[in-house]
Amino acid sequence: MRVILIIFSSLFILSSLQAQESFSLAGKTSDIKDGSWLYFQDLVNGGTIDSAEVKNNSFKFNTKLPQARVWVMLHTKDRSKFTEVWLQDTPMYFDASKTEFQDAKITGSVSHQLVEKEEAIYLERNKLSDKELETRQKQFIQNNTNALISARMLYEVSGKWGKDSTAHYFEMFPEEIKKSAFGERIISFLENENIPQIGEKYNDFQATNPAGKQPWFSELTGKVTLLQFWSSTCNPSKLQNKELKKLYKKFKADGFEIVAISRDETKEDWINTIEKDNLNWYHLSSLEEGENPVFKNYGISRTPSNYLLDNQGKVVARDLRGEKLEEEVKNLLK
């Protein structure tokens, strides 16, 4: 394992990928005013990469990409029109001349050809066992190692799969994918020796609560505790919060607690969702752009995710939900 990590580190020490010269994105729209601007927002590292003016419902980006493969949001200035785009260093085409902007046909990208296949993995998710889902994900990654969308998938499941399995599938990627923003984050996960494992005590941290104070996590726990990672802009998080409200009501009096740490960057969105959805447990957030340091130190790459802790603060399980979560909480409270 140590040898693999040294190799990963060397890739970044020796060189960072130079800006690419061959990328372009020519596009057509149907209802955008002349003089309007479209923007590429980096969906991994944040920030705007480039912009292009719309004339006669046409536009073109000739962008020097920061990496050979980049996942972005293409949007208007007021964000009334937006869609995700998987960029790579080839000529690409965007056609929304006969469709809504978000339904544009996009060609020239390996990852775009795989979007529907990737989405199909999660169809009827509630009917799949964790093992069945993992098998689907591993097959997708193994069959599509030349696609950035596979690196995103591996990054999102890395915390659940663990370092050995993550490293095994990461080694299948070509260097171009390894040097992407997702590749960089996977390497960061593999090199992080502080992520708490089953049977180990939680990592303490300090973050801001809705009142503006910064308590330590250790001040809020001491009971059977679910450390819940979420975001107010994440629909799966909101759906899981509905389940957690029932669980909290059922077991709070018996000594069950929830501490939610949010990935939100905007305080207003975060607090409004807490109040609107009546989420009456402890809430914390770093309210930072980019990679949240608490998420990083717990190996969390997607929301919702969670750690279940016993009353001694030791990790009992990760990413439980539904009946499995309720049964484990009940057992710990006995």
Short mmCIF file of C-alpha atoms in Angstrom, two decimals:
data_model
loop_
_atom_site.label_atom_id
_atom_site.label_comp_id
_atom_site.label_asym_id
_atom_site.label_seq_id
_atom_site.Cartn_x
_atom_site.Cartn_y
_atom_site.Cartn_z
CA MET A 1 0.00 0.00 0.00
CA ARG A 2 2.84 2.41 0.92
CA VAL A 3 4.48 1.86 -2.46
CA ILE A 4 1.26 2.73 -4.28
CA LEU A 5 0.90 5.97 -2.32
CA ILE A 6 4.49 6.97 -3.03
CA ILE A 7 3.82 6.48 -6.75
CA PHE A 8 0.66 8.60 -6.49
CA SER A 9 2.53 11.40 -4.73
CA SER A 10 5.32 11.32 -7.30
CA LEU A 11 2.84 11.97 -10.11
CA PHE A 12 2.07 15.34 -8.56
CA ILE A 13 5.59 16.21 -7.44
CA LEU A 14 7.14 15.56 -10.85
CA SER A 15 4.66 17.63 -12.82
CA SER A 16 1.20 19.09 -12.97
CA LEU A 17 -0.73 18.74 -16.19
CA GLN A 18 -0.16 21.63 -18.56
CA ALA A 19 -3.11 23.62 -19.91
CA GLN A 20 -4.64 21.96 -22.93
CA GLU A 21 -4.72 23.65 -26.32
CA SER A 22 -7.11 21.44 -28.27
CA PHE A 23 -10.37 21.88 -26.38
CA SER A 24 -13.28 23.81 -27.83
CA LEU A 25 -17.04 23.84 -27.29
CA ALA A 26 -19.23 25.20 -30.08
CA GLY A 27 -22.87 25.61 -29.14
CA LYS A 28 -26.33 26.55 -30.34
CA THR A 29 -29.24 27.76 -28.21
CA SER A 30 -32.78 28.82 -29.01
CA ASP A 31 -33.86 31.65 -26.71
CA ILE A 32 -30.86 33.46 -25.27
CA LYS A 33 -30.53 37.19 -26.02
CA ASP A 34 -27.60 38.54 -28.00
CA GLY A 35 -24.91 39.86 -25.70
CA SER A 36 -25.67 37.38 -22.92
CA TRP A 37 -22.79 35.46 -21.43
CA LEU A 38 -22.35 31.80 -20.58
CA TYR A 39 -19.94 30.60 -17.90
CA PHE A 40 -18.05 27.42 -16.99
CA GLN A 41 -18.20 26.83 -13.23
CA ASP A 42 -15.80 24.18 -11.92
CA LEU A 43 -17.98 21.69 -10.01
CA VAL A 44 -15.08 20.15 -8.10
CA ASN A 45 -12.74 22.99 -7.15
CA GLY A 46 -15.18 25.88 -7.52
CA GLY A 47 -14.68 29.13 -9.39
CA THR A 48 -15.31 30.23 -12.97
CA ILE A 49 -13.00 28.77 -15.63
CA ASP A 50 -14.09 30.82 -18.65
CA SER A 51 -16.97 32.67 -20.29
CA ALA A 52 -18.34 33.11 -23.83
CA GLU A 53 -20.73 35.59 -25.40
CA VAL A 54 -23.91 34.46 -27.15
CA LYS A 55 -24.57 35.93 -30.58
CA ASN A 56 -27.45 34.84 -32.81
CA ASN A 57 -28.04 31.95 -30.38
CA SER A 58 -24.53 30.65 -30.98
CA PHE A 59 -21.42 30.65 -28.83
CA LYS A 60 -17.96 29.12 -28.73
CA PHE A 61 -15.45 28.44 -25.98
CA ASN A 62 -11.77 28.13 -26.90
CA THR A 63 -10.61 27.48 -23.37
CA LYS A 64 -7.24 26.40 -22.04
CA LEU A 65 -8.51 23.79 -19.64
CA PRO A 66 -6.72 23.60 -16.29
CA GLN A 67 -6.74 19.80 -16.68
CA ALA A 68 -7.42 17.41 -19.53
CA ARG A 69 -10.79 16.41 -18.07
CA VAL A 70 -13.04 18.82 -16.13
CA TRP A 71 -16.59 18.58 -14.78
CA VAL A 72 -18.38 21.94 -15.02
CA MET A 73 -21.74 23.65 -14.85
CA LEU A 74 -22.50 25.68 -17.99
CA HIS A 75 -24.84 28.51 -17.00
CA THR A 76 -26.13 31.98 -17.79
CA LYS A 77 -25.18 34.87 -15.52
CA ASP A 78 -28.50 34.71 -13.64
CA ARG A 79 -28.36 30.88 -13.62
CA SER A 80 -31.83 30.68 -15.14
CA LYS A 81 -30.32 28.26 -17.66
CA PHE A 82 -27.75 25.67 -16.61
CA THR A 83 -26.57 22.14 -17.29
CA GLU A 84 -23.66 19.91 -16.33
CA VAL A 85 -20.96 19.32 -18.94
CA TRP A 86 -18.09 16.82 -18.88
CA LEU A 87 -15.28 18.62 -20.70
CA GLN A 88 -12.25 16.96 -22.24
CA ASP A 89 -9.46 18.18 -24.49
CA THR A 90 -11.20 17.55 -27.83
CA PRO A 91 -13.58 19.57 -30.01
CA MET A 92 -17.05 19.34 -28.43
CA TYR A 93 -20.51 20.39 -29.58
CA PHE A 94 -23.56 21.61 -27.66
CA ASP A 95 -26.95 21.70 -29.37
CA ALA A 96 -29.98 23.15 -27.58
CA SER A 97 -31.48 24.68 -30.71
CA LYS A 98 -34.53 22.41 -30.52
CA THR A 99 -34.54 21.48 -26.83
CA GLU A 100 -34.45 23.10 -23.42
CA PHE A 101 -30.98 24.27 -22.41
CA GLN A 102 -30.60 21.54 -19.76
CA ASP A 103 -31.55 18.87 -22.31
CA ALA A 104 -28.96 19.85 -24.90
CA LYS A 105 -27.28 17.16 -26.96
CA ILE A 106 -23.57 17.21 -26.12
CA THR A 107 -21.01 15.30 -28.16
CA GLY A 108 -17.24 14.90 -28.15
CA SER A 109 -16.90 13.72 -24.54
CA VAL A 110 -16.43 10.14 -23.38
CA SER A 111 -18.12 10.85 -20.06
CA HIS A 112 -21.20 12.38 -21.67
CA GLN A 113 -21.79 9.19 -23.59
CA LEU A 114 -21.93 7.37 -20.24
CA VAL A 115 -24.24 9.64 -18.25
CA GLU A 116 -27.37 7.57 -18.83
CA LYS A 117 -25.52 4.31 -18.10
CA GLU A 118 -24.18 5.78 -14.88
CA GLU A 119 -27.65 6.94 -13.83
CA ALA A 120 -29.08 3.48 -14.60
CA ILE A 121 -26.86 1.98 -11.90
CA TYR A 122 -28.96 3.72 -9.26
CA LEU A 123 -32.41 2.94 -10.66
CA GLU A 124 -34.64 1.39 -8.01
CA ARG A 125 -31.84 1.93 -5.48
CA ASN A 126 -34.10 0.99 -2.56
CA LYS A 127 -34.55 -2.49 -4.02
CA LEU A 128 -30.82 -3.13 -4.32
CA SER A 129 -28.68 -4.59 -1.57
CA ASP A 130 -25.45 -2.74 -0.78
CA LYS A 131 -23.54 -5.65 -2.30
CA GLU A 132 -25.51 -5.51 -5.57
CA LEU A 133 -24.96 -1.78 -5.86
CA GLU A 134 -21.25 -2.14 -5.20
CA THR A 135 -20.98 -4.84 -7.89
CA ARG A 136 -22.66 -2.52 -10.43
CA GLN A 137 -20.36 0.35 -9.53
CA LYS A 138 -17.20 -1.76 -9.79
CA GLN A 139 -18.25 -3.11 -13.18
CA PHE A 140 -18.95 0.42 -14.45
CA ILE A 141 -15.56 1.72 -13.32
CA GLN A 142 -13.67 -1.27 -14.68
CA ASN A 143 -15.42 -1.01 -18.05
CA ASN A 144 -14.93 2.77 -18.36
CA THR A 145 -11.52 3.61 -16.97
CA ASN A 146 -10.97 6.31 -19.60
CA ALA A 147 -13.92 8.41 -18.36
CA LEU A 148 -13.80 11.13 -15.73
CA ILE A 149 -17.30 10.15 -14.63
CA SER A 150 -15.79 6.87 -13.38
CA ALA A 151 -13.31 8.81 -11.26
CA ARG A 152 -16.18 10.77 -9.75
CA MET A 153 -17.94 7.52 -8.89
CA LEU A 154 -14.82 6.08 -7.28
CA TYR A 155 -14.28 9.27 -5.29
CA GLU A 156 -17.88 9.20 -4.04
CA VAL A 157 -17.67 5.59 -2.83
CA SER A 158 -14.07 5.70 -1.56
CA GLY A 159 -15.01 6.24 2.06
CA LYS A 160 -17.36 3.27 2.01
CA TRP A 161 -15.09 0.92 0.03
CA GLY A 162 -11.97 1.69 2.04
CA LYS A 163 -8.41 2.40 0.95
CA ASP A 164 -7.38 -1.00 -0.43
CA SER A 165 -10.34 -1.38 -2.79
CA THR A 166 -10.20 2.29 -3.80
CA ALA A 167 -6.47 2.04 -4.60
CA HIS A 168 -7.09 -1.12 -6.66
CA TYR A 169 -9.61 0.60 -8.95
CA PHE A 170 -7.70 3.89 -9.02
CA GLU A 171 -4.68 2.08 -10.49
CA MET A 172 -6.83 1.15 -13.52
CA PHE A 173 -7.15 4.79 -14.61
CA PRO A 174 -4.78 6.34 -17.17
CA GLU A 175 -2.56 9.17 -15.91
CA GLU A 176 -4.84 11.77 -17.47
CA ILE A 177 -7.65 10.69 -15.13
CA LYS A 178 -5.32 10.25 -12.15
CA LYS A 179 -4.21 13.86 -12.58
CA SER A 180 -7.76 15.22 -12.66
CA ALA A 181 -9.35 17.06 -9.74
CA PHE A 182 -11.18 13.86 -8.76
CA GLY A 183 -7.92 11.93 -8.98
CA GLU A 184 -6.27 14.45 -6.70
CA ARG A 185 -9.02 14.03 -4.13
CA ILE A 186 -8.84 10.25 -4.29
CA ILE A 187 -5.11 10.43 -3.62
CA SER A 188 -5.79 12.78 -0.71
CA PHE A 189 -8.17 10.17 0.71
CA LEU A 190 -5.66 7.35 0.25
CA GLU A 191 -2.92 9.33 1.98
CA ASN A 192 -5.10 10.46 4.90
CA GLU A 193 -4.16 8.34 7.91
CA ASN A 194 -6.63 10.09 10.24
CA ILE A 195 -9.96 8.84 8.87
CA PRO A 196 -11.64 6.97 11.77
CA GLN A 197 -12.22 3.28 11.15
CA ILE A 198 -14.79 0.91 12.67
CA GLY A 199 -13.91 0.44 16.35
CA GLU A 200 -11.86 3.65 16.57
CA LYS A 201 -12.88 6.86 18.33
CA TYR A 202 -14.21 9.82 16.35
CA ASN A 203 -12.01 12.73 15.28
CA ASP A 204 -12.97 15.81 17.24
CA PHE A 205 -13.56 19.05 15.33
CA GLN A 206 -14.87 22.56 15.77
CA ALA A 207 -17.44 24.19 13.47
CA THR A 208 -20.03 26.97 13.43
CA ASN A 209 -23.61 26.47 14.64
CA PRO A 210 -26.63 28.51 13.42
CA ALA A 211 -26.17 30.94 16.31
CA GLY A 212 -22.65 31.74 15.14
CA LYS A 213 -20.85 29.95 17.98
CA GLN A 214 -18.18 27.31 17.37
CA PRO A 215 -18.63 24.33 19.68
CA TRP A 216 -16.48 21.22 19.55
CA PHE A 217 -18.18 18.06 18.38
CA SER A 218 -17.13 16.44 21.68
CA GLU A 219 -19.33 18.96 23.53
CA LEU A 220 -22.42 17.69 21.71
CA THR A 221 -21.96 13.94 21.92
CA GLY A 222 -21.43 11.45 24.76
CA LYS A 223 -24.53 9.52 23.82
CA VAL A 224 -25.30 7.13 20.99
CA THR A 225 -24.78 9.63 18.17
CA LEU A 226 -25.33 9.77 14.44
CA LEU A 227 -22.84 12.15 12.82
CA GLN A 228 -24.75 13.07 9.69
CA PHE A 229 -23.06 14.69 6.65
CA TRP A 230 -25.49 16.58 4.41
CA SER A 231 -26.23 19.70 2.37
CA SER A 232 -29.34 21.86 2.06
CA THR A 233 -28.95 21.74 -1.75
CA CYS A 234 -28.78 17.93 -1.84
CA ASN A 235 -32.19 16.32 -2.50
CA PRO A 236 -31.12 12.85 -1.25
CA SER A 237 -30.03 14.56 1.99
CA LYS A 238 -33.47 16.13 2.35
CA LEU A 239 -35.16 12.79 1.75
CA GLN A 240 -33.00 11.11 4.39
CA ASN A 241 -33.73 13.93 6.82
CA LYS A 242 -37.40 12.93 6.68
CA GLU A 243 -36.42 9.44 7.85
CA LEU A 244 -34.12 10.85 10.53
CA LYS A 245 -36.92 13.00 11.97
CA LYS A 246 -38.91 9.83 12.69
CA LEU A 247 -35.86 8.08 14.12
CA TYR A 248 -34.98 11.05 16.32
CA LYS A 249 -38.48 11.35 17.70
CA LYS A 250 -38.57 7.63 18.47
CA PHE A 251 -35.23 7.35 20.28
CA LYS A 252 -34.23 10.81 21.56
CA ALA A 253 -35.70 10.19 25.02
CA ASP A 254 -33.68 6.97 25.26
CA GLY A 255 -30.36 8.76 24.71
CA PHE A 256 -30.03 9.02 20.94
CA GLU A 257 -28.54 12.18 19.42
CA ILE A 258 -27.91 13.50 15.91
CA VAL A 259 -25.21 16.00 15.03
CA ALA A 260 -25.45 17.21 11.42
CA ILE A 261 -22.44 18.74 9.68
CA SER A 262 -23.35 20.57 6.47
CA ARG A 263 -21.37 21.15 3.29
CA ASP A 264 -23.28 24.39 2.66
CA GLU A 265 -21.36 27.48 1.61
CA THR A 266 -24.28 29.90 2.12
CA LYS A 267 -25.48 30.44 5.67
CA GLU A 268 -28.93 31.62 4.59
CA ASP A 269 -29.69 28.45 2.58
CA TRP A 270 -28.43 26.27 5.43
CA ILE A 271 -30.48 27.93 8.20
CA ASN A 272 -33.63 28.31 6.07
CA THR A 273 -33.65 24.58 5.33
CA ILE A 274 -33.12 23.67 9.00
CA GLU A 275 -36.05 25.88 10.03
CA LYS A 276 -38.36 25.00 7.14
CA ASP A 277 -37.86 21.22 7.55
CA ASN A 278 -37.96 21.35 11.38
CA LEU A 279 -34.65 19.57 11.85
CA ASN A 280 -34.46 19.78 15.63
CA TRP A 281 -31.04 18.31 16.32
CA TYR A 282 -27.56 19.84 16.55
CA HIS A 283 -26.27 21.54 13.41
CA LEU A 284 -22.76 22.59 12.43
CA SER A 285 -21.11 23.87 9.24
CA SER A 286 -17.75 25.24 8.14
CA LEU A 287 -19.47 27.42 5.51
CA GLU A 288 -16.41 27.27 3.27
CA GLU A 289 -16.02 27.09 -0.49
CA GLY A 290 -14.30 24.07 -1.98
CA GLU A 291 -13.48 20.93 -0.05
CA ASN A 292 -14.90 21.02 3.49
CA PRO A 293 -12.10 20.20 5.98
CA VAL A 294 -14.38 18.18 8.28
CA PHE A 295 -15.66 16.13 5.35
CA LYS A 296 -12.07 15.53 4.24
CA ASN A 297 -10.93 14.35 7.68
CA TYR A 298 -13.77 11.85 7.79
CA GLY A 299 -13.27 10.65 4.22
CA ILE A 300 -16.70 11.93 3.13
CA SER A 301 -17.03 12.54 -0.59
CA ARG A 302 -20.80 12.62 -1.10
CA THR A 303 -23.96 13.47 0.76
CA PRO A 304 -25.81 12.12 2.57
CA SER A 305 -23.29 10.04 4.54
CA ASN A 306 -23.00 9.22 8.22
CA TYR A 307 -21.02 7.69 11.07
CA LEU A 308 -22.84 5.92 13.91
CA LEU A 309 -21.05 6.22 17.27
CA ASP A 310 -21.66 4.38 20.55
CA ASN A 311 -21.80 6.22 23.89
CA GLN A 312 -18.01 5.88 24.21
CA GLY A 313 -17.50 7.73 20.94
CA LYS A 314 -16.33 4.70 18.98
CA VAL A 315 -17.38 4.18 15.35
CA VAL A 316 -19.90 1.34 15.11
CA ALA A 317 -20.96 1.65 11.46
CA ARG A 318 -20.94 3.91 8.40
CA ASP A 319 -23.61 5.00 5.95
CA LEU A 320 -26.51 3.13 7.53
CA ARG A 321 -30.07 4.09 6.66
CA GLY A 322 -33.65 2.89 6.98
CA GLU A 323 -34.29 -0.31 8.89
CA LYS A 324 -30.59 -1.14 9.27
CA LEU A 325 -29.92 2.20 10.96
CA GLU A 326 -32.92 1.89 13.27
CA GLU A 327 -31.99 -1.66 14.30
CA GLU A 328 -28.41 -0.67 15.09
CA VAL A 329 -29.51 2.36 17.13
CA LYS A 330 -31.94 0.21 19.06
CA ASN A 331 -29.22 -2.33 19.85
CA LEU A 332 -26.80 0.36 21.05
CA LEU A 333 -29.42 1.88 23.34
CA LYS A 334 -30.17 -1.40 25.13
#
